[in-house]
Amino acid sequence: MKLYELRSECVGILLREGIERPFYTVDLIISKVLDIERALLVTKGEMEIPAQKCVGILSMTEKRSARVPLSYILGEAEFYGRPFEVGEGCLIPRPETELLVEEMLNACPDASMFADWCTGSGCIGLTLLLENQNLSGYGIDSSQIALNWAVLNTNKYDLNSRFNLILNSDPSVCDIAPGSLDFIVANPPYIPSKEVNGLMSDVKDYEPIEALDGGEDGAKLYRLFFENFPRFLKDGGLMGFETGGDEQAEIIISMAPGNFVLMNRIFDYNGILRHLTWKKN
Ligand code: GLN
């Protein structure tokens, strides 16, 4: 089969299911399987594609038509300009989370030690390490499956000596020395339980529920954080959390411990209040 025939067959499969951006999606799949840069595909329409590759491309397209997230199909997602390995069991990094990384880099230029709680793929912690050579950190998650992805990405970027991964679901028993951290960053599950069902199928049927569901009001994890994080932080240390948006952010602001001063509110590309930072006095 020629490339242009395969491409139009695949696009047809996605169009029938109403999958958004069908051409772009198919080109990403083809480019990955054939290992040809996407921009060059237009010049290769007449190329004969070996049967085995056709089967692979068609089966990946079928998966996408069943709403499996494209990042899981491709096995990677881009975060802060770098590829991270992702798959079932870890949340797919989202572009708005990059703003939290940027904020912590700017707010803590002299930091040496941090923790990335709910690290998932490790995208936040590893990006911090790649952007600031003086940093070391902990990547903590309650899911062993998610941590396996963090391990893959830590190896990928050769950061084993600076990123210490810990399996933990209860910060009150986490083995991090008191007063040792310059900052703690987290993108916790924050969707109220009753809203999880209303999420698009791509998310709710495939991404791990434990990385999404933040309990009844979505703020379960922040409560746990506020109770436990102060003890890990140095005086003057920072906390930076992603939130579910304006309304939830206000709830979280009202919950913060008295000795923490709200430093910054960061709005995402849609104008939604997405990240909050505090300083320990
Ligand atoms: N830290 C990871 C991310 O931002 C995973 C977050 C999570 O599992 N809730 O993508």
mmCIF file of C-alpha atoms and ligand atoms in Angstrom:
data_model
loop_
_atom_site.group_PDB
_atom_site.id
_atom_site.type_symbol
_atom_site.label_atom_id
_atom_site.label_comp_id
_atom_site.label_asym_id
_atom_site.label_seq_id
_atom_site.Cartn_x
_atom_site.Cartn_y
_atom_site.Cartn_z
ATOM 1 C CA MET A 1 0.000 0.000 0.000
ATOM 2 C CA LYS A 2 1.234 3.489 -0.819
ATOM 3 C CA LEU A 3 1.646 5.990 1.963
ATOM 4 C CA TYR A 4 -1.049 8.348 0.645
ATOM 5 C CA GLU A 5 -3.567 5.459 0.451
ATOM 6 C CA LEU A 6 -2.782 4.299 3.971
ATOM 7 C CA ARG A 7 -3.027 7.856 5.257
ATOM 8 C CA SER A 8 -6.469 8.405 3.793
ATOM 9 C CA GLU A 9 -7.700 5.029 5.056
ATOM 10 C CA CYS A 10 -6.533 5.887 8.574
ATOM 11 C CA VAL A 11 -8.021 9.378 8.447
ATOM 12 C CA GLY A 12 -11.325 7.787 7.388
ATOM 13 C CA ILE A 13 -11.257 5.486 10.439
ATOM 14 C CA LEU A 14 -10.830 8.482 12.771
ATOM 15 C CA LEU A 15 -13.399 10.638 10.963
ATOM 16 C CA ARG A 16 -16.044 7.920 11.340
ATOM 17 C CA GLU A 17 -15.613 8.084 15.119
ATOM 18 C CA GLY A 18 -15.480 11.876 15.207
ATOM 19 C CA ILE A 19 -11.922 11.931 16.548
ATOM 20 C CA GLU A 20 -10.537 15.449 16.561
ATOM 21 C CA ARG A 21 -7.526 16.421 14.420
ATOM 22 C CA PRO A 22 -7.544 13.220 12.301
ATOM 23 C CA PHE A 23 -4.828 14.251 9.823
ATOM 24 C CA TYR A 24 -2.457 15.419 12.519
ATOM 25 C CA THR A 25 -3.075 12.252 14.553
ATOM 26 C CA VAL A 26 -2.508 9.909 11.633
ATOM 27 C CA ASP A 27 0.646 11.736 10.600
ATOM 28 C CA LEU A 28 2.050 11.428 14.118
ATOM 29 C CA ILE A 29 1.348 7.684 14.118
ATOM 30 C CA ILE A 30 2.852 7.166 10.656
ATOM 31 C CA SER A 31 5.854 9.278 11.491
ATOM 32 C CA LYS A 32 6.486 7.267 14.659
ATOM 33 C CA VAL A 33 6.124 3.834 13.009
ATOM 34 C CA LEU A 34 8.158 4.680 9.902
ATOM 35 C CA ASP A 35 10.617 6.851 11.816
ATOM 36 C CA ILE A 36 10.235 9.660 9.302
ATOM 37 C CA GLU A 37 9.935 13.286 10.399
ATOM 38 C CA ARG A 38 6.315 14.397 10.167
ATOM 39 C CA ALA A 39 7.159 17.403 7.996
ATOM 40 C CA LEU A 40 8.713 15.070 5.394
ATOM 41 C CA LEU A 41 5.657 12.835 5.006
ATOM 42 C CA VAL A 42 4.142 15.124 2.346
ATOM 43 C CA THR A 43 7.060 14.301 0.072
ATOM 44 C CA LYS A 44 6.643 10.530 0.471
ATOM 45 C CA GLY A 45 3.065 9.908 -0.691
ATOM 46 C CA GLU A 46 4.123 7.406 -3.353
ATOM 47 C CA MET A 47 6.280 5.372 -0.987
ATOM 48 C CA GLU A 48 5.294 1.679 -0.695
ATOM 49 C CA ILE A 49 4.697 0.778 2.956
ATOM 50 C CA PRO A 50 5.609 -2.798 3.957
ATOM 51 C CA ALA A 51 2.562 -4.853 4.982
ATOM 52 C CA GLN A 52 3.762 -5.281 8.560
ATOM 53 C CA LYS A 53 4.120 -1.539 9.037
ATOM 54 C CA CYS A 54 0.654 -0.995 7.538
ATOM 55 C CA VAL A 55 -0.801 -3.415 10.100
ATOM 56 C CA GLY A 56 0.944 -1.565 12.919
ATOM 57 C CA ILE A 57 -0.240 1.844 11.725
ATOM 58 C CA LEU A 58 -3.810 0.618 11.237
ATOM 59 C CA SER A 59 -3.942 -0.979 14.658
ATOM 60 C CA MET A 60 -2.654 2.187 16.352
ATOM 61 C CA THR A 61 -5.278 4.161 14.440
ATOM 62 C CA GLU A 62 -7.995 1.753 15.582
ATOM 63 C CA LYS A 63 -6.881 2.265 19.161
ATOM 64 C CA ARG A 64 -7.211 6.000 18.771
ATOM 65 C CA SER A 65 -10.667 5.540 17.247
ATOM 66 C CA ALA A 66 -11.569 3.716 20.499
ATOM 67 C CA ARG A 67 -10.381 6.917 22.274
ATOM 68 C CA VAL A 68 -7.183 5.529 23.743
ATOM 69 C CA PRO A 69 -5.134 8.705 24.359
ATOM 70 C CA LEU A 70 -2.681 9.384 21.549
ATOM 71 C CA SER A 71 0.195 9.764 24.022
ATOM 72 C CA TYR A 72 -0.377 6.218 25.290
ATOM 73 C CA ILE A 73 -0.462 4.911 21.719
ATOM 74 C CA LEU A 74 2.750 6.701 20.788
ATOM 75 C CA GLY A 75 4.287 5.851 24.170
ATOM 76 C CA GLU A 76 5.395 9.379 24.817
ATOM 77 C CA ALA A 77 4.246 12.898 25.580
ATOM 78 C CA GLU A 78 6.065 16.182 25.284
ATOM 79 C CA PHE A 79 6.612 18.276 28.387
ATOM 80 C CA TYR A 80 8.667 21.463 28.518
ATOM 81 C CA GLY A 81 10.041 20.627 25.072
ATOM 82 C CA ARG A 82 11.221 17.126 25.969
ATOM 83 C CA PRO A 83 9.720 13.674 25.377
ATOM 84 C CA PHE A 84 8.584 11.657 28.404
ATOM 85 C CA GLU A 85 7.662 7.991 28.263
ATOM 86 C CA VAL A 86 4.048 7.439 29.256
ATOM 87 C CA GLY A 87 1.507 4.653 29.182
ATOM 88 C CA GLU A 88 -1.268 3.068 31.173
ATOM 89 C CA GLY A 89 -1.002 3.882 34.867
ATOM 90 C CA CYS A 90 0.487 7.354 34.680
ATOM 91 C CA LEU A 91 -1.153 10.682 34.032
ATOM 92 C CA ILE A 92 -0.265 12.255 30.689
ATOM 93 C CA PRO A 93 1.667 15.489 31.306
ATOM 94 C CA ARG A 94 -0.420 18.579 30.482
ATOM 95 C CA PRO A 95 0.966 21.799 28.998
ATOM 96 C CA GLU A 96 -0.478 23.992 31.779
ATOM 97 C CA THR A 97 1.659 22.092 34.303
ATOM 98 C CA GLU A 98 4.749 23.569 32.590
ATOM 99 C CA LEU A 99 3.769 26.918 34.107
ATOM 100 C CA LEU A 100 4.222 25.478 37.593
ATOM 101 C CA VAL A 101 7.713 24.262 36.714
ATOM 102 C CA GLU A 102 8.597 27.667 35.325
ATOM 103 C CA GLU A 103 7.269 29.379 38.458
ATOM 104 C CA MET A 104 9.307 27.197 40.815
ATOM 105 C CA LEU A 105 12.467 27.683 38.741
ATOM 106 C CA ASN A 106 12.033 31.445 38.902
ATOM 107 C CA ALA A 107 10.954 31.590 42.527
ATOM 108 C CA CYS A 108 13.696 29.291 43.863
ATOM 109 C CA PRO A 109 16.859 29.920 41.799
ATOM 110 C CA ASP A 110 19.153 29.045 44.733
ATOM 111 C CA ALA A 111 17.326 25.919 45.870
ATOM 112 C CA SER A 112 19.213 22.653 46.228
ATOM 113 C CA MET A 113 16.594 20.146 47.407
ATOM 114 C CA PHE A 114 12.925 19.682 46.515
ATOM 115 C CA ALA A 115 10.143 17.120 46.439
ATOM 116 C CA ASP A 116 7.725 16.493 43.570
ATOM 117 C CA TRP A 117 4.702 14.899 45.252
ATOM 118 C CA CYS A 118 2.438 12.797 42.985
ATOM 119 C CA THR A 119 5.279 12.647 40.486
ATOM 120 C CA GLY A 120 3.515 10.278 38.042
ATOM 121 C CA SER A 121 5.678 10.122 34.922
ATOM 122 C CA GLY A 122 8.202 12.281 36.773
ATOM 123 C CA CYS A 123 7.731 15.103 34.280
ATOM 124 C CA ILE A 124 7.754 17.937 36.844
ATOM 125 C CA GLY A 125 10.669 16.751 38.971
ATOM 126 C CA LEU A 126 12.838 15.655 36.061
ATOM 127 C CA THR A 127 12.260 18.895 34.180
ATOM 128 C CA LEU A 128 13.284 20.890 37.262
ATOM 129 C CA LEU A 129 16.486 18.837 37.431
ATOM 130 C CA LEU A 130 17.197 19.272 33.730
ATOM 131 C CA GLU A 131 16.670 23.031 33.953
ATOM 132 C CA ASN A 132 18.685 23.602 37.149
ATOM 133 C CA GLN A 133 21.888 21.602 37.505
ATOM 134 C CA ASN A 134 22.230 22.525 41.207
ATOM 135 C CA LEU A 135 19.010 20.775 42.196
ATOM 136 C CA SER A 136 18.387 17.311 43.594
ATOM 137 C CA GLY A 137 14.966 16.003 44.483
ATOM 138 C CA TYR A 138 12.531 13.356 45.564
ATOM 139 C CA GLY A 139 9.812 12.032 43.268
ATOM 140 C CA ILE A 140 6.998 10.591 45.350
ATOM 141 C CA ASP A 141 3.919 8.715 44.248
ATOM 142 C CA SER A 142 1.377 6.372 45.822
ATOM 143 C CA SER A 143 1.201 4.184 42.711
ATOM 144 C CA GLN A 144 3.928 1.661 41.933
ATOM 145 C CA ILE A 145 2.778 1.535 38.309
ATOM 146 C CA ALA A 146 3.156 5.299 37.969
ATOM 147 C CA LEU A 147 6.574 5.125 39.614
ATOM 148 C CA ASN A 148 7.662 2.555 37.042
ATOM 149 C CA TRP A 149 7.161 5.254 34.410
ATOM 150 C CA ALA A 150 9.099 7.723 36.536
ATOM 151 C CA VAL A 151 11.933 5.176 36.719
ATOM 152 C CA LEU A 152 11.969 4.864 32.917
ATOM 153 C CA ASN A 153 12.118 8.623 32.506
ATOM 154 C CA THR A 154 14.773 9.036 35.198
ATOM 155 C CA ASN A 155 16.919 6.525 33.328
ATOM 156 C CA LYS A 156 16.133 8.161 30.001
ATOM 157 C CA TYR A 157 17.586 11.459 31.244
ATOM 158 C CA ASP A 158 20.325 9.799 33.276
ATOM 159 C CA LEU A 159 19.202 11.506 36.478
ATOM 160 C CA ASN A 160 19.382 8.589 38.923
ATOM 161 C CA SER A 161 21.978 10.317 41.040
ATOM 162 C CA ARG A 162 19.758 13.397 41.534
ATOM 163 C CA PHE A 163 16.185 12.019 41.604
ATOM 164 C CA ASN A 164 15.236 9.770 44.475
ATOM 165 C CA LEU A 165 11.937 7.957 43.842
ATOM 166 C CA ILE A 166 9.784 6.989 46.815
ATOM 167 C CA LEU A 167 6.574 4.931 46.971
ATOM 168 C CA ASN A 168 4.390 6.640 49.578
ATOM 169 C CA SER A 169 0.719 7.345 50.083
ATOM 170 C CA ASP A 170 1.004 8.944 53.513
ATOM 171 C CA PRO A 171 3.331 11.928 53.936
ATOM 172 C CA SER A 172 3.126 11.586 57.723
ATOM 173 C CA VAL A 173 5.333 8.502 57.474
ATOM 174 C CA CYS A 174 7.539 9.619 54.590
ATOM 175 C CA ASP A 175 11.235 9.287 55.237
ATOM 176 C CA ILE A 176 12.372 12.797 54.298
ATOM 177 C CA ALA A 177 14.408 14.709 56.884
ATOM 178 C CA PRO A 178 12.482 17.515 58.619
ATOM 179 C CA GLY A 179 13.451 21.005 57.500
ATOM 180 C CA SER A 180 15.472 19.688 54.544
ATOM 181 C CA LEU A 181 13.530 20.916 51.505
ATOM 182 C CA ASP A 182 13.705 24.258 49.723
ATOM 183 C CA PHE A 183 10.399 23.630 48.027
ATOM 184 C CA ILE A 184 7.662 21.096 47.416
ATOM 185 C CA VAL A 185 5.759 20.999 44.168
ATOM 186 C CA ALA A 186 2.680 18.918 43.422
ATOM 187 C CA ASN A 187 0.098 18.333 40.759
ATOM 188 C CA PRO A 188 -2.203 16.141 42.850
ATOM 189 C CA PRO A 189 -5.483 14.530 41.809
ATOM 190 C CA TYR A 190 -7.975 17.359 42.257
ATOM 191 C CA ILE A 191 -11.176 16.532 40.413
ATOM 192 C CA PRO A 192 -14.183 16.179 42.734
ATOM 193 C CA SER A 193 -15.287 12.501 42.708
ATOM 194 C CA LYS A 194 -18.728 13.231 41.276
ATOM 195 C CA GLU A 195 -17.213 15.132 38.329
ATOM 196 C CA VAL A 196 -14.896 12.334 37.215
ATOM 197 C CA ASN A 197 -17.699 10.638 35.287
ATOM 198 C CA GLY A 198 -18.299 13.797 33.288
ATOM 199 C CA LEU A 199 -14.738 13.868 31.936
ATOM 200 C CA MET A 200 -14.144 12.999 28.284
ATOM 201 C CA SER A 201 -13.827 9.278 27.598
ATOM 202 C CA ASP A 202 -10.144 9.640 26.598
ATOM 203 C CA VAL A 203 -9.384 10.696 30.166
ATOM 204 C CA LYS A 204 -11.823 8.861 32.410
ATOM 205 C CA ASP A 205 -11.654 5.507 30.630
ATOM 206 C CA TYR A 206 -7.891 5.358 30.226
ATOM 207 C CA GLU A 207 -5.950 7.589 32.583
ATOM 208 C CA PRO A 208 -5.540 6.308 36.158
ATOM 209 C CA ILE A 209 -8.458 7.300 38.357
ATOM 210 C CA GLU A 210 -6.155 7.705 41.355
ATOM 211 C CA ALA A 211 -4.291 10.448 39.479
ATOM 212 C CA LEU A 212 -7.558 12.335 38.833
ATOM 213 C CA ASP A 213 -10.014 11.819 41.704
ATOM 214 C CA GLY A 214 -9.411 14.265 44.547
ATOM 215 C CA GLY A 215 -12.185 13.021 46.833
ATOM 216 C CA GLU A 216 -15.570 14.560 47.535
ATOM 217 C CA ASP A 217 -14.597 18.232 47.072
ATOM 218 C CA GLY A 218 -11.424 17.515 45.120
ATOM 219 C CA ALA A 219 -9.284 18.929 47.927
ATOM 220 C CA LYS A 220 -8.448 15.744 49.849
ATOM 221 C CA LEU A 221 -4.781 15.770 48.909
ATOM 222 C CA TYR A 222 -4.250 19.466 49.673
ATOM 223 C CA ARG A 223 -5.521 18.837 53.226
ATOM 224 C CA LEU A 224 -3.003 16.062 53.610
ATOM 225 C CA PHE A 225 -0.272 18.290 52.162
ATOM 226 C CA PHE A 226 -0.981 21.238 54.433
ATOM 227 C CA GLU A 227 -0.887 18.959 57.477
ATOM 228 C CA ASN A 228 2.404 17.361 56.558
ATOM 229 C CA PHE A 229 4.510 19.485 54.247
ATOM 230 C CA PRO A 230 5.366 22.317 56.659
ATOM 231 C CA ARG A 231 7.613 19.983 58.610
ATOM 232 C CA PHE A 232 9.702 19.018 55.564
ATOM 233 C CA LEU A 233 10.335 22.607 54.505
ATOM 234 C CA LYS A 234 13.152 24.915 55.525
ATOM 235 C CA ASP A 235 12.102 28.302 56.901
ATOM 236 C CA GLY A 236 11.459 30.431 53.849
ATOM 237 C CA GLY A 237 10.691 27.274 51.844
ATOM 238 C CA LEU A 238 8.015 27.257 49.145
ATOM 239 C CA MET A 239 5.055 25.076 48.228
ATOM 240 C CA GLY A 240 3.599 25.206 44.716
ATOM 241 C CA PHE A 241 0.451 23.285 43.783
ATOM 242 C CA GLU A 242 -1.606 22.911 40.646
ATOM 243 C CA THR A 243 -5.346 23.300 41.310
ATOM 244 C CA GLY A 244 -8.624 22.543 39.577
ATOM 245 C CA GLY A 245 -9.429 26.207 38.877
ATOM 246 C CA ASP A 246 -10.675 29.449 40.405
ATOM 247 C CA GLU A 247 -13.308 28.076 42.767
ATOM 248 C CA GLN A 248 -11.151 25.282 44.125
ATOM 249 C CA ALA A 249 -8.160 27.621 44.406
ATOM 250 C CA GLU A 250 -10.141 29.869 46.749
ATOM 251 C CA ILE A 251 -11.010 26.876 48.949
ATOM 252 C CA ILE A 252 -7.374 25.819 49.069
ATOM 253 C CA ILE A 253 -6.205 29.355 49.866
ATOM 254 C CA SER A 254 -8.553 29.411 52.847
ATOM 255 C CA MET A 255 -7.169 26.054 54.067
ATOM 256 C CA ALA A 256 -3.453 26.965 54.062
ATOM 257 C CA PRO A 257 -1.692 26.917 57.450
ATOM 258 C CA GLY A 258 -1.342 30.278 59.232
ATOM 259 C CA ASN A 259 2.438 30.504 58.899
ATOM 260 C CA PHE A 260 2.269 30.217 55.112
ATOM 261 C CA VAL A 261 2.001 33.386 53.038
ATOM 262 C CA LEU A 262 0.388 33.177 49.623
ATOM 263 C CA MET A 263 3.074 34.212 47.129
ATOM 264 C CA ASN A 264 1.630 33.918 43.653
ATOM 265 C CA ARG A 265 -1.432 32.960 41.670
ATOM 266 C CA ILE A 266 -0.682 31.678 38.180
ATOM 267 C CA PHE A 267 -3.311 31.649 35.457
ATOM 268 C CA ASP A 268 -3.202 29.154 32.589
ATOM 269 C CA TYR A 269 -3.636 29.798 28.856
ATOM 270 C CA ASN A 270 -7.415 29.770 29.306
ATOM 271 C CA GLY A 271 -7.266 32.400 32.028
ATOM 272 C CA ILE A 272 -8.076 29.825 34.749
ATOM 273 C CA LEU A 273 -6.354 30.154 38.111
ATOM 274 C CA ARG A 274 -4.214 27.040 37.862
ATOM 275 C CA HIS A 275 -1.294 27.222 40.289
ATOM 276 C CA LEU A 276 -0.734 28.634 43.753
ATOM 277 C CA THR A 277 2.515 29.157 45.643
ATOM 278 C CA TRP A 278 3.106 29.815 49.346
ATOM 279 C CA LYS A 279 6.142 30.706 51.417
ATOM 280 C CA LYS A 280 6.807 29.331 54.898
ATOM 281 C CA ASN A 281 7.486 32.158 57.308
HETATM 282 N N1 GLN B 1 3.145 15.016 38.262
HETATM 283 C C1 GLN B 1 2.538 14.357 37.177
HETATM 284 C C2 GLN B 1 2.043 15.377 36.174
HETATM 285 O O1 GLN B 1 1.928 16.536 36.454
HETATM 286 C C3 GLN B 1 1.406 13.426 37.620
HETATM 287 C C4 GLN B 1 0.322 14.113 38.398
HETATM 288 C C5 GLN B 1 -0.750 13.157 38.893
HETATM 289 O O2 GLN B 1 -0.609 11.936 38.811
HETATM 290 N N2 GLN B 1 -1.819 13.707 39.412
HETATM 291 O O3 GLN B 1 1.752 15.066 35.061
#
